[in-house]
PDB file of C-alpha atoms in Angstrom:
ATOM      1  CA  MET A  15      19.194  -5.739  -4.547  1.00 52.00           C
ATOM      2  CA  LYS A  16      17.567  -3.699  -7.262  1.00 53.00           C
ATOM      3  CA  ASN A  17      17.000  -6.962  -9.083  1.00 85.00           C
ATOM      4  CA  THR A  18      15.210  -8.384  -6.013  1.00 91.00           C
ATOM      5  CA  THR A  19      12.853  -5.398  -6.053  1.00 93.00           C
ATOM      6  CA  GLY A  20      12.159  -5.943  -9.758  1.00 94.00           C
ATOM      7  CA  ILE A  21      11.525  -9.669  -9.320  1.00 96.00           C
ATOM      8  CA  THR A  22       9.209  -8.906  -6.377  1.00 95.00           C
ATOM      9  CA  MET A  23       7.297  -6.424  -8.507  1.00 95.00           C
ATOM     10  CA  ALA A  24       6.874  -9.019 -11.272  1.00 96.00           C
ATOM     11  CA  ALA A  25       5.710 -11.580  -8.678  1.00 96.00           C
ATOM     12  CA  LEU A  26       3.183  -9.093  -7.251  1.00 96.00           C
ATOM     13  CA  LEU A  27       1.737  -8.413 -10.702  1.00 96.00           C
ATOM     14  CA  LEU A  28       1.551 -12.140 -11.415  1.00 96.00           C
ATOM     15  CA  LEU A  29      -0.265 -12.807  -8.122  1.00 96.00           C
ATOM     16  CA  THR A  30      -2.717  -9.979  -8.903  1.00 94.00           C
ATOM     17  CA  LEU A  31      -3.339 -11.482 -12.345  1.00 94.00           C
ATOM     18  CA  LEU A  32      -3.948 -14.914 -10.805  1.00 94.00           C
ATOM     19  CA  SER A  33      -6.442 -13.393  -8.329  1.00 93.00           C
ATOM     20  CA  ALA A  34      -8.282 -11.776 -11.243  1.00 90.00           C
ATOM     21  CA  ILE A  35      -8.392 -15.108 -13.129  1.00 91.00           C
ATOM     22  CA  PHE A  36      -9.750 -17.056 -10.136  1.00 91.00           C
ATOM     23  CA  ALA A  37     -12.185 -14.367  -8.923  1.00 89.00           C
ATOM     24  CA  PRO A  38     -15.160 -15.272 -11.201  1.00 87.00           C
ATOM     25  CA  TYR A  39     -15.265 -18.778  -9.672  1.00 88.00           C
ATOM     26  CA  SER A  40     -15.068 -17.612  -6.061  1.00 84.00           C
ATOM     27  CA  HIS A  41     -18.839 -17.639  -5.406  1.00 80.00           C
ATOM     28  CA  THR A  42     -19.264 -21.330  -6.152  1.00 83.00           C
ATOM     29  CA  ASN A  43     -16.081 -22.745  -4.689  1.00 87.00           C
ATOM     30  CA  VAL A  44     -14.871 -22.141  -1.144  1.00 89.00           C
ATOM     31  CA  TRP A  45     -11.328 -23.314  -2.040  1.00 92.00           C
ATOM     32  CA  ILE A  46     -11.055 -20.603  -4.675  1.00 92.00           C
ATOM     33  CA  ARG A  47     -11.914 -18.034  -1.977  1.00 91.00           C
ATOM     34  CA  GLN A  48      -9.200 -19.491   0.257  1.00 93.00           C
ATOM     35  CA  LEU A  49      -6.756 -19.447  -2.652  1.00 94.00           C
ATOM     36  CA  ILE A  50      -7.480 -15.757  -3.379  1.00 94.00           C
ATOM     37  CA  LEU A  51      -6.859 -14.973   0.296  1.00 94.00           C
ATOM     38  CA  LEU A  52      -3.606 -16.926   0.195  1.00 96.00           C
ATOM     39  CA  LEU A  53      -2.514 -14.923  -2.855  1.00 96.00           C
ATOM     40  CA  ALA A  54      -3.431 -11.704  -1.005  1.00 96.00           C
ATOM     41  CA  LEU A  55      -1.400 -12.809   2.028  1.00 96.00           C
ATOM     42  CA  ASN A  56       1.592 -13.502  -0.220  1.00 97.00           C
ATOM     43  CA  LYS A  57       1.332 -10.029  -1.755  1.00 97.00           C
ATOM     44  CA  PHE A  58       1.009  -8.495   1.722  1.00 96.00           C
ATOM     45  CA  LEU A  59       4.172 -10.283   2.911  1.00 96.00           C
ATOM     46  CA  LEU A  60       6.140  -9.474  -0.254  1.00 96.00           C
ATOM     47  CA  VAL A  61       5.382  -5.748   0.105  1.00 96.00           C
ATOM     48  CA  ALA A  62       6.242  -5.804   3.818  1.00 95.00           C
ATOM     49  CA  TRP A  63       9.452  -7.846   3.508  1.00 95.00           C
ATOM     50  CA  VAL A  64      10.918  -6.482   0.286  1.00 94.00           C
ATOM     51  CA  PHE A  65       9.455  -3.010  -0.386  1.00 94.00           C
ATOM     52  CA  MET A  66       9.293  -1.954   3.280  1.00 92.00           C
ATOM     53  CA  GLU A  67      12.634  -3.670   3.933  1.00 90.00           C
ATOM     54  CA  ILE A  68      11.352  -5.317   7.095  1.00 91.00           C
ATOM     55  CA  HIS A  69      13.904  -8.089   6.492  1.00 89.00           C
ATOM     56  CA  LYS A  70      16.502  -5.581   7.719  1.00 88.00           C
ATOM     57  CA  ALA A  71      14.592  -4.922  10.944  1.00 90.00           C
ATOM     58  CA  HIS A  72      14.637  -6.558  14.374  1.00 92.00           C
ATOM     59  CA  GLY A  73      12.803  -9.889  14.668  1.00 93.00           C
ATOM     60  CA  PHE A  74      10.034  -8.248  16.704  1.00 94.00           C
ATOM     61  CA  TRP A  75       8.866  -6.143  13.731  1.00 93.00           C
ATOM     62  CA  LYS A  76       9.177  -9.078  11.344  1.00 94.00           C
ATOM     63  CA  PHE A  77       7.032 -11.161  13.669  1.00 95.00           C
ATOM     64  CA  CYS A  78       4.418  -8.416  14.223  1.00 95.00           C
ATOM     65  CA  ILE A  79       3.723  -7.657  10.556  1.00 95.00           C
ATOM     66  CA  THR A  80       3.811 -11.322   9.484  1.00 95.00           C
ATOM     67  CA  PHE A  81       1.585 -12.349  12.389  1.00 95.00           C
ATOM     68  CA  LEU A  82      -0.942  -9.586  11.623  1.00 95.00           C
ATOM     69  CA  GLY A  83      -1.107 -10.517   7.937  1.00 95.00           C
ATOM     70  CA  ILE A  84      -1.656 -14.202   8.744  1.00 95.00           C
ATOM     71  CA  ILE A  85      -4.234 -13.453  11.465  1.00 94.00           C
ATOM     72  CA  ILE A  86      -6.297 -11.079   9.287  1.00 94.00           C
ATOM     73  CA  CYS A  87      -6.280 -13.332   6.200  1.00 93.00           C
ATOM     74  CA  GLY A  88      -6.818 -16.405   8.399  1.00 92.00           C
ATOM     75  CA  ALA A  89      -9.806 -14.808  10.154  1.00 90.00           C
ATOM     76  CA  ILE A  90     -11.421 -13.854   6.830  1.00 90.00           C
ATOM     77  CA  GLY A  91     -10.661 -17.348   5.503  1.00 89.00           C
ATOM     78  CA  ILE A  92     -12.413 -18.998   8.441  1.00 88.00           C
ATOM     79  CA  VAL A  93     -15.499 -16.787   8.100  1.00 82.00           C
ATOM     80  CA  VAL A  94     -15.936 -17.038   4.313  1.00 78.00           C
TER      81      VAL A  94
ATOM     82  CA  MET B  15      20.902  29.771 -15.078  1.00 39.00           C
ATOM     83  CA  LYS B  16      18.882  29.860 -11.856  1.00 43.00           C
ATOM     84  CA  LYS B  17      17.567  26.367 -12.591  1.00 43.00           C
ATOM     85  CA  SER B  18      21.101  25.066 -13.013  1.00 42.00           C
ATOM     86  CA  ASN B  19      22.134  26.521  -9.612  1.00 45.00           C
ATOM     87  CA  THR B  20      19.173  24.919  -7.878  1.00 46.00           C
ATOM     88  CA  SER B  21      19.942  21.621  -9.513  1.00 47.00           C
ATOM     89  CA  GLU B  22      23.597  21.906  -8.523  1.00 52.00           C
ATOM     90  CA  GLY B  23      22.598  22.614  -4.921  1.00 53.00           C
ATOM     91  CA  PHE B  24      20.259  19.645  -4.972  1.00 56.00           C
ATOM     92  CA  PHE B  25      23.011  17.312  -6.129  1.00 55.00           C
ATOM     93  CA  LYS B  26      25.525  18.722  -3.633  1.00 61.00           C
ATOM     94  CA  LYS B  27      23.160  18.462  -0.643  1.00 61.00           C
ATOM     95  CA  ASN B  28      22.241  14.924  -1.583  1.00 62.00           C
ATOM     96  CA  LYS B  29      25.891  13.984  -1.898  1.00 62.00           C
ATOM     97  CA  LEU B  30      26.475  15.354   1.610  1.00 62.00           C
ATOM     98  CA  ASN B  31      23.479  13.417   2.937  1.00 63.00           C
ATOM     99  CA  HIS B  32      24.806  10.287   1.296  1.00 62.00           C
ATOM    100  CA  ILE B  33      28.235  10.772   2.878  1.00 63.00           C
ATOM    101  CA  LYS B  34      26.544  11.363   6.260  1.00 63.00           C
ATOM    102  CA  TYR B  35      24.447   8.223   5.770  1.00 62.00           C
ATOM    103  CA  MET B  36      27.483   6.120   4.829  1.00 62.00           C
ATOM    104  CA  GLU B  37      29.426   7.411   7.847  1.00 64.00           C
ATOM    105  CA  ASN B  38      26.584   6.689  10.277  1.00 65.00           C
ATOM    106  CA  PRO B  39      24.312   4.061   8.765  1.00 67.00           C
ATOM    107  CA  ILE B  40      21.190   3.381  10.840  1.00 71.00           C
ATOM    108  CA  ASN B  41      21.311   0.047  12.622  1.00 74.00           C
ATOM    109  CA  HIS B  42      17.907  -1.338  11.642  1.00 76.00           C
ATOM    110  CA  LYS B  43      18.599  -4.534  13.594  1.00 75.00           C
ATOM    111  CA  SER B  44      17.923  -2.579  16.791  1.00 79.00           C
ATOM    112  CA  ILE B  45      14.327  -2.968  17.954  1.00 81.00           C
ATOM    113  CA  PHE B  46      14.104   0.848  18.289  1.00 81.00           C
ATOM    114  CA  TYR B  47      15.152   1.591  14.689  1.00 81.00           C
ATOM    115  CA  PRO B  48      13.005  -0.299  12.174  1.00 87.00           C
ATOM    116  CA  PRO B  49      13.290   1.127   8.613  1.00 84.00           C
ATOM    117  CA  GLY B  50      11.467   4.476   8.813  1.00 83.00           C
ATOM    118  CA  GLY B  51      11.656   4.770  12.581  1.00 86.00           C
ATOM    119  CA  LEU B  52       9.853   3.484  15.643  1.00 91.00           C
ATOM    120  CA  LEU B  53       6.930   5.918  15.549  1.00 93.00           C
ATOM    121  CA  ILE B  54       5.878   5.178  11.974  1.00 93.00           C
ATOM    122  CA  TRP B  55       5.977   1.432  12.660  1.00 94.00           C
ATOM    123  CA  VAL B  56       3.756   1.821  15.720  1.00 95.00           C
ATOM    124  CA  VAL B  57       1.357   3.791  13.485  1.00 95.00           C
ATOM    125  CA  ILE B  58       1.556   1.117  10.750  1.00 95.00           C
ATOM    126  CA  LEU B  59       0.781  -1.727  13.154  1.00 96.00           C
ATOM    127  CA  LEU B  60      -2.140   0.189  14.687  1.00 96.00           C
ATOM    128  CA  GLU B  61      -3.538   1.025  11.244  1.00 96.00           C
ATOM    129  CA  VAL B  62      -3.255  -2.578  10.043  1.00 96.00           C
ATOM    130  CA  VAL B  63      -4.956  -3.791  13.246  1.00 96.00           C
ATOM    131  CA  THR B  64      -7.753  -1.208  12.835  1.00 96.00           C
ATOM    132  CA  PHE B  65      -8.393  -2.114   9.207  1.00 96.00           C
ATOM    133  CA  GLY B  66      -8.058  -5.799  10.082  1.00 95.00           C
ATOM    134  CA  ILE B  67     -10.826  -5.518  12.687  1.00 95.00           C
ATOM    135  CA  ALA B  68     -13.033  -3.633  10.216  1.00 95.00           C
ATOM    136  CA  ILE B  69     -12.443  -6.265   7.505  1.00 94.00           C
ATOM    137  CA  GLY B  70     -13.205  -8.946  10.096  1.00 92.00           C
ATOM    138  CA  GLY B  71     -16.484  -7.108  10.815  1.00 93.00           C
ATOM    139  CA  LEU B  72     -17.270  -7.060   7.092  1.00 93.00           C
ATOM    140  CA  ALA B  73     -16.654 -10.823   6.850  1.00 91.00           C
ATOM    141  CA  TYR B  74     -18.796 -11.461   9.943  1.00 92.00           C
ATOM    142  CA  TYR B  75     -21.785  -9.467   8.609  1.00 93.00           C
ATOM    143  CA  ALA B  76     -21.381 -11.282   5.281  1.00 91.00           C
ATOM    144  CA  THR B  77     -22.198 -14.532   7.085  1.00 91.00           C
ATOM    145  CA  LEU B  78     -25.391 -12.965   8.516  1.00 93.00           C
ATOM    146  CA  GLU B  79     -26.666 -11.674   5.159  1.00 91.00           C
ATOM    147  CA  PRO B  80     -24.818 -13.730   2.504  1.00 89.00           C
ATOM    148  CA  GLU B  81     -27.255 -13.021  -0.352  1.00 91.00           C
ATOM    149  CA  VAL B  82     -27.341  -9.253   0.281  1.00 92.00           C
ATOM    150  CA  PHE B  83     -23.550  -9.134   0.422  1.00 92.00           C
ATOM    151  CA  HIS B  84     -23.131 -11.213  -2.722  1.00 89.00           C
ATOM    152  CA  GLU B  85     -25.672  -9.147  -4.693  1.00 91.00           C
ATOM    153  CA  SER B  86     -24.063  -5.927  -3.479  1.00 92.00           C
ATOM    154  CA  ARG B  87     -20.564  -7.134  -4.269  1.00 91.00           C
ATOM    155  CA  LEU B  88     -21.640  -7.813  -7.858  1.00 91.00           C
ATOM    156  CA  LYS B  89     -22.474  -4.102  -8.167  1.00 92.00           C
ATOM    157  CA  LEU B  90     -18.809  -3.224  -7.577  1.00 93.00           C
ATOM    158  CA  ASN B  91     -16.387  -3.020 -10.455  1.00 92.00           C
ATOM    159  CA  PRO B  92     -13.522  -5.499  -9.801  1.00 92.00           C
ATOM    160  CA  VAL B  93     -11.700  -4.337 -12.948  1.00 92.00           C
ATOM    161  CA  MET B  94     -11.362  -0.845 -11.463  1.00 94.00           C
ATOM    162  CA  GLY B  95     -10.243  -2.423  -8.190  1.00 94.00           C
ATOM    163  CA  ALA B  96      -7.632  -4.520 -10.019  1.00 94.00           C
ATOM    164  CA  ILE B  97      -6.377  -1.492 -11.982  1.00 95.00           C
ATOM    165  CA  ASN B  98      -6.045   0.412  -8.710  1.00 96.00           C
ATOM    166  CA  THR B  99      -4.125  -2.532  -7.206  1.00 96.00           C
ATOM    167  CA  VAL B 100      -1.671  -2.385 -10.110  1.00 96.00           C
ATOM    168  CA  PHE B 101      -1.287   1.407  -9.739  1.00 97.00           C
ATOM    169  CA  LEU B 102      -0.543   1.062  -6.028  1.00 97.00           C
ATOM    170  CA  LEU B 103       1.905  -1.805  -6.592  1.00 97.00           C
ATOM    171  CA  ILE B 104       3.797   0.131  -9.288  1.00 97.00           C
ATOM    172  CA  SER B 105       3.763   3.171  -7.031  1.00 97.00           C
ATOM    173  CA  GLY B 106       5.148   1.088  -4.136  1.00 97.00           C
ATOM    174  CA  TYR B 107       7.848  -0.303  -6.440  1.00 96.00           C
ATOM    175  CA  CYS B 108       8.880   3.241  -7.417  1.00 96.00           C
ATOM    176  CA  MET B 109       8.918   4.206  -3.729  1.00 96.00           C
ATOM    177  CA  ALA B 110      11.218   1.306  -2.828  1.00 95.00           C
ATOM    178  CA  LEU B 111      13.601   2.297  -5.640  1.00 95.00           C
ATOM    179  CA  ALA B 112      13.428   5.983  -4.631  1.00 94.00           C
ATOM    180  CA  VAL B 113      14.569   5.133  -1.082  1.00 93.00           C
ATOM    181  CA  LYS B 114      17.313   2.867  -2.401  1.00 92.00           C
ATOM    182  CA  ASN B 115      18.617   5.509  -4.796  1.00 91.00           C
ATOM    183  CA  TYR B 116      18.400   8.212  -2.151  1.00 90.00           C
ATOM    184  CA  ASN B 117      20.555   6.157   0.207  1.00 86.00           C
ATOM    185  CA  LEU B 118      22.975   5.390  -2.650  1.00 87.00           C
ATOM    186  CA  GLY B 119      23.296   9.100  -3.435  1.00 85.00           C
ATOM    187  CA  ASN B 120      21.654   9.034  -6.894  1.00 87.00           C
ATOM    188  CA  PRO B 121      19.547  12.211  -6.820  1.00 85.00           C
ATOM    189  CA  ARG B 122      18.425  12.049 -10.448  1.00 88.00           C
ATOM    190  CA  LYS B 123      16.913   8.586 -10.037  1.00 91.00           C
ATOM    191  CA  THR B 124      15.535   9.513  -6.607  1.00 91.00           C
ATOM    192  CA  TYR B 125      13.743  12.435  -8.269  1.00 89.00           C
ATOM    193  CA  LEU B 126      12.360  10.236 -11.026  1.00 94.00           C
ATOM    194  CA  TYR B 127      11.122   7.446  -8.773  1.00 95.00           C
ATOM    195  CA  PHE B 128       9.569   9.901  -6.329  1.00 94.00           C
ATOM    196  CA  LEU B 129       7.591  11.421  -9.194  1.00 95.00           C
ATOM    197  CA  GLY B 130       6.590   7.922 -10.319  1.00 96.00           C
ATOM    198  CA  THR B 131       5.323   7.162  -6.813  1.00 97.00           C
ATOM    199  CA  ILE B 132       3.264  10.343  -6.633  1.00 97.00           C
ATOM    200  CA  LEU B 133       1.890   9.733 -10.138  1.00 97.00           C
ATOM    201  CA  GLY B 134       0.800   6.216  -9.122  1.00 97.00           C
ATOM    202  CA  GLY B 135      -1.056   7.687  -6.143  1.00 97.00           C
ATOM    203  CA  LEU B 136      -2.747  10.317  -8.315  1.00 97.00           C
ATOM    204  CA  LEU B 137      -3.837   7.659 -10.822  1.00 97.00           C
ATOM    205  CA  PHE B 138      -5.322   5.646  -7.950  1.00 97.00           C
ATOM    206  CA  ILE B 139      -7.387   8.686  -6.929  1.00 97.00           C
ATOM    207  CA  PHE B 140      -8.387   9.296 -10.561  1.00 97.00           C
ATOM    208  CA  VAL B 141      -9.791   5.746 -10.905  1.00 97.00           C
ATOM    209  CA  LYS B 142     -11.410   6.001  -7.465  1.00 97.00           C
ATOM    210  CA  TYR B 143     -13.208   9.170  -8.540  1.00 97.00           C
ATOM    211  CA  PHE B 144     -14.914   7.313 -11.418  1.00 96.00           C
ATOM    212  CA  GLU B 145     -15.706   4.355  -9.175  1.00 95.00           C
ATOM    213  CA  TYR B 146     -17.353   6.580  -6.566  1.00 96.00           C
ATOM    214  CA  LYS B 147     -19.179   8.581  -9.250  1.00 96.00           C
ATOM    215  CA  ASP B 148     -20.587   5.339 -10.637  1.00 94.00           C
ATOM    216  CA  LYS B 149     -21.861   4.301  -7.189  1.00 95.00           C
ATOM    217  CA  ILE B 150     -23.398   7.732  -6.513  1.00 95.00           C
ATOM    218  CA  ASP B 151     -25.114   7.709  -9.937  1.00 95.00           C
ATOM    219  CA  LEU B 152     -26.642   4.314  -9.065  1.00 93.00           C
ATOM    220  CA  GLY B 153     -27.777   5.667  -5.673  1.00 92.00           C
ATOM    221  CA  LEU B 154     -25.584   3.217  -3.766  1.00 93.00           C
ATOM    222  CA  TYR B 155     -24.945   5.300  -0.654  1.00 93.00           C
ATOM    223  CA  PRO B 156     -23.681   4.053   2.743  1.00 93.00           C
ATOM    224  CA  ASP B 157     -27.257   3.608   3.997  1.00 91.00           C
ATOM    225  CA  GLU B 158     -28.136   1.216   1.132  1.00 89.00           C
ATOM    226  CA  ASN B 159     -27.215  -1.865   3.189  1.00 92.00           C
ATOM    227  CA  MET B 160     -24.481  -3.119   5.521  1.00 94.00           C
ATOM    228  CA  PHE B 161     -22.187  -4.047   2.611  1.00 94.00           C
ATOM    229  CA  PHE B 162     -22.190  -0.512   1.246  1.00 95.00           C
ATOM    230  CA  THR B 163     -21.736   0.933   4.741  1.00 95.00           C
ATOM    231  CA  PHE B 164     -18.510  -1.093   4.961  1.00 96.00           C
ATOM    232  CA  TYR B 165     -17.602  -0.313   1.347  1.00 96.00           C
ATOM    233  CA  TRP B 166     -17.795   3.463   1.807  1.00 97.00           C
ATOM    234  CA  LEU B 167     -16.180   3.453   5.238  1.00 96.00           C
ATOM    235  CA  LEU B 168     -13.264   1.166   4.346  1.00 96.00           C
ATOM    236  CA  THR B 169     -12.473   2.562   0.896  1.00 96.00           C
ATOM    237  CA  GLY B 170     -13.101   6.147   2.060  1.00 96.00           C
ATOM    238  CA  PHE B 171     -10.820   5.764   5.057  1.00 96.00           C
ATOM    239  CA  HIS B 172      -8.190   4.160   2.811  1.00 97.00           C
ATOM    240  CA  LEU B 173      -8.527   7.008   0.289  1.00 97.00           C
ATOM    241  CA  VAL B 174      -7.876   9.536   3.081  1.00 97.00           C
ATOM    242  CA  HIS B 175      -4.649   7.651   3.847  1.00 97.00           C
ATOM    243  CA  VAL B 176      -3.631   7.792   0.182  1.00 97.00           C
ATOM    244  CA  LEU B 177      -4.281  11.557   0.127  1.00 97.00           C
ATOM    245  CA  VAL B 178      -2.253  12.059   3.316  1.00 97.00           C
ATOM    246  CA  GLY B 179       0.485   9.805   1.869  1.00 97.00           C
ATOM    247  CA  ILE B 180       0.693  11.898  -1.311  1.00 97.00           C
ATOM    248  CA  ALA B 181       0.871  15.102   0.775  1.00 97.00           C
ATOM    249  CA  ILE B 182       3.711  13.594   2.867  1.00 96.00           C
ATOM    250  CA  LEU B 183       5.589  12.508  -0.274  1.00 95.00           C
ATOM    251  CA  ILE B 184       5.240  15.961  -1.852  1.00 95.00           C
ATOM    252  CA  ILE B 185       6.564  17.605   1.339  1.00 94.00           C
ATOM    253  CA  ILE B 186       9.536  15.187   1.477  1.00 92.00           C
ATOM    254  CA  PHE B 187      10.151  15.684  -2.243  1.00 91.00           C
ATOM    255  CA  PHE B 188      10.423  19.462  -1.830  1.00 90.00           C
ATOM    256  CA  ASN B 189      12.493  19.041   1.352  1.00 88.00           C
ATOM    257  CA  ILE B 190      14.953  16.888  -0.581  1.00 86.00           C
ATOM    258  CA  HIS B 191      15.047  19.493  -3.317  1.00 82.00           C
ATOM    259  CA  ARG B 192      15.545  22.445  -0.957  1.00 82.00           C
ATOM    260  CA  ASN B 193      17.674  21.227   1.944  1.00 74.00           C
ATOM    261  CA  GLY B 194      18.264  17.562   1.460  1.00 70.00           C
ATOM    262  CA  SER B 195      16.327  15.341   3.822  1.00 72.00           C
ATOM    263  CA  SER B 196      17.468  12.817   6.398  1.00 78.00           C
ATOM    264  CA  SER B 197      17.482   9.216   5.286  1.00 81.00           C
ATOM    265  CA  GLU B 198      15.121   8.384   8.137  1.00 84.00           C
ATOM    266  CA  SER B 199      12.439  10.874   7.082  1.00 88.00           C
ATOM    267  CA  VAL B 200      12.530   9.560   3.499  1.00 91.00           C
ATOM    268  CA  GLU B 201      12.197   6.010   4.852  1.00 92.00           C
ATOM    269  CA  ALA B 202       9.368   7.083   7.177  1.00 93.00           C
ATOM    270  CA  GLY B 203       7.431   8.645   4.278  1.00 95.00           C
ATOM    271  CA  ALA B 204       8.052   5.498   2.240  1.00 95.00           C
ATOM    272  CA  ALA B 205       6.862   3.262   5.090  1.00 95.00           C
ATOM    273  CA  PHE B 206       3.611   5.273   5.332  1.00 96.00           C
ATOM    274  CA  TRP B 207       3.107   4.933   1.581  1.00 97.00           C
ATOM    275  CA  HIS B 208       3.721   1.175   1.660  1.00 96.00           C
ATOM    276  CA  MET B 209       1.190   0.934   4.484  1.00 96.00           C
ATOM    277  CA  CYS B 210      -1.450   2.204   2.014  1.00 96.00           C
ATOM    278  CA  ASP B 211      -0.396  -0.702  -0.263  1.00 95.00           C
ATOM    279  CA  LEU B 212      -0.649  -3.212   2.577  1.00 95.00           C
ATOM    280  CA  ILE B 213      -4.144  -2.096   3.569  1.00 96.00           C
ATOM    281  CA  TRP B 214      -5.371  -2.114  -0.032  1.00 97.00           C
ATOM    282  CA  LEU B 215      -3.973  -5.631  -0.571  1.00 96.00           C
ATOM    283  CA  LEU B 216      -6.262  -6.827   2.249  1.00 95.00           C
ATOM    284  CA  LEU B 217      -9.247  -4.659   1.267  1.00 95.00           C
ATOM    285  CA  PHE B 218      -9.293  -5.563  -2.423  1.00 94.00           C
ATOM    286  CA  PRO B 219      -9.981  -9.323  -2.143  1.00 93.00           C
ATOM    287  CA  ALA B 220     -12.298  -8.913   0.861  1.00 93.00           C
ATOM    288  CA  LEU B 221     -14.517  -6.285  -0.793  1.00 93.00           C
ATOM    289  CA  TYR B 222     -14.276  -6.969  -4.525  1.00 92.00           C
ATOM    290  CA  LEU B 223     -13.535 -10.668  -4.943  1.00 89.00           C
ATOM    291  CA  ILE B 224     -14.666 -13.144  -2.343  1.00 84.00           C
ATOM    292  CA  LEU B 225     -17.766 -12.094  -0.384  1.00 71.00           C
TER     293      LEU B 225
END
């Protein structure tokens, strides 16, 4: 389990690094903006599911936090 | 000598808490007992919804004044934002390990990871101080334009949460040290701290990277 937390941490840092690499091209390319949002959504879900241990919780809480993350990132993605 | 007694008491109380936890583990599969408790999860969902609406507002206004928003966004420092993201992620990682070690009855590691979490939060504030100072020196106040109104409101409101989170963690830390603390209150404090991570993970790309 500790290993899962460590792997998640490494994945989060990698996703942050990827966002930083893609960010300079975000103004000219709409797909890059969508990609950065997708990376942000992945980080959001990793923190919620692994660090906050929502995977242990009732399905209602899993649904709520996942749904909110998707809705917020989706709404920004549609607008930008 | 006194220090050794305190430390001994700390270990003993934590051992007792661990035994209590192992005898009556919380059934997180119940809808009423998510990790950290029902109340903190209601708060977390409301906070995420509130910030989500505000970020949605930011994105909407960006479509009305795209050039103003883009020019303003270029005045932010994404490197500082990225450094703060890393600090919060490391801090969240330490928090997750602190909870795990607390429930496993490893007080020494719990201690260490709690301190790591608090340090991560303090480093976030330290970087934020320089970021804000930079904006104030440039005269970029909330009334500059709509982008900076959102910038100050969203990051300021988030910073208040980080400050409250650090205060909660310090209180729990000393509670663990003095009396031992229930597993649920440690998990509740951790859930609040992770909420600060969650909000920042949505704020960072919206404010610093894509508009």
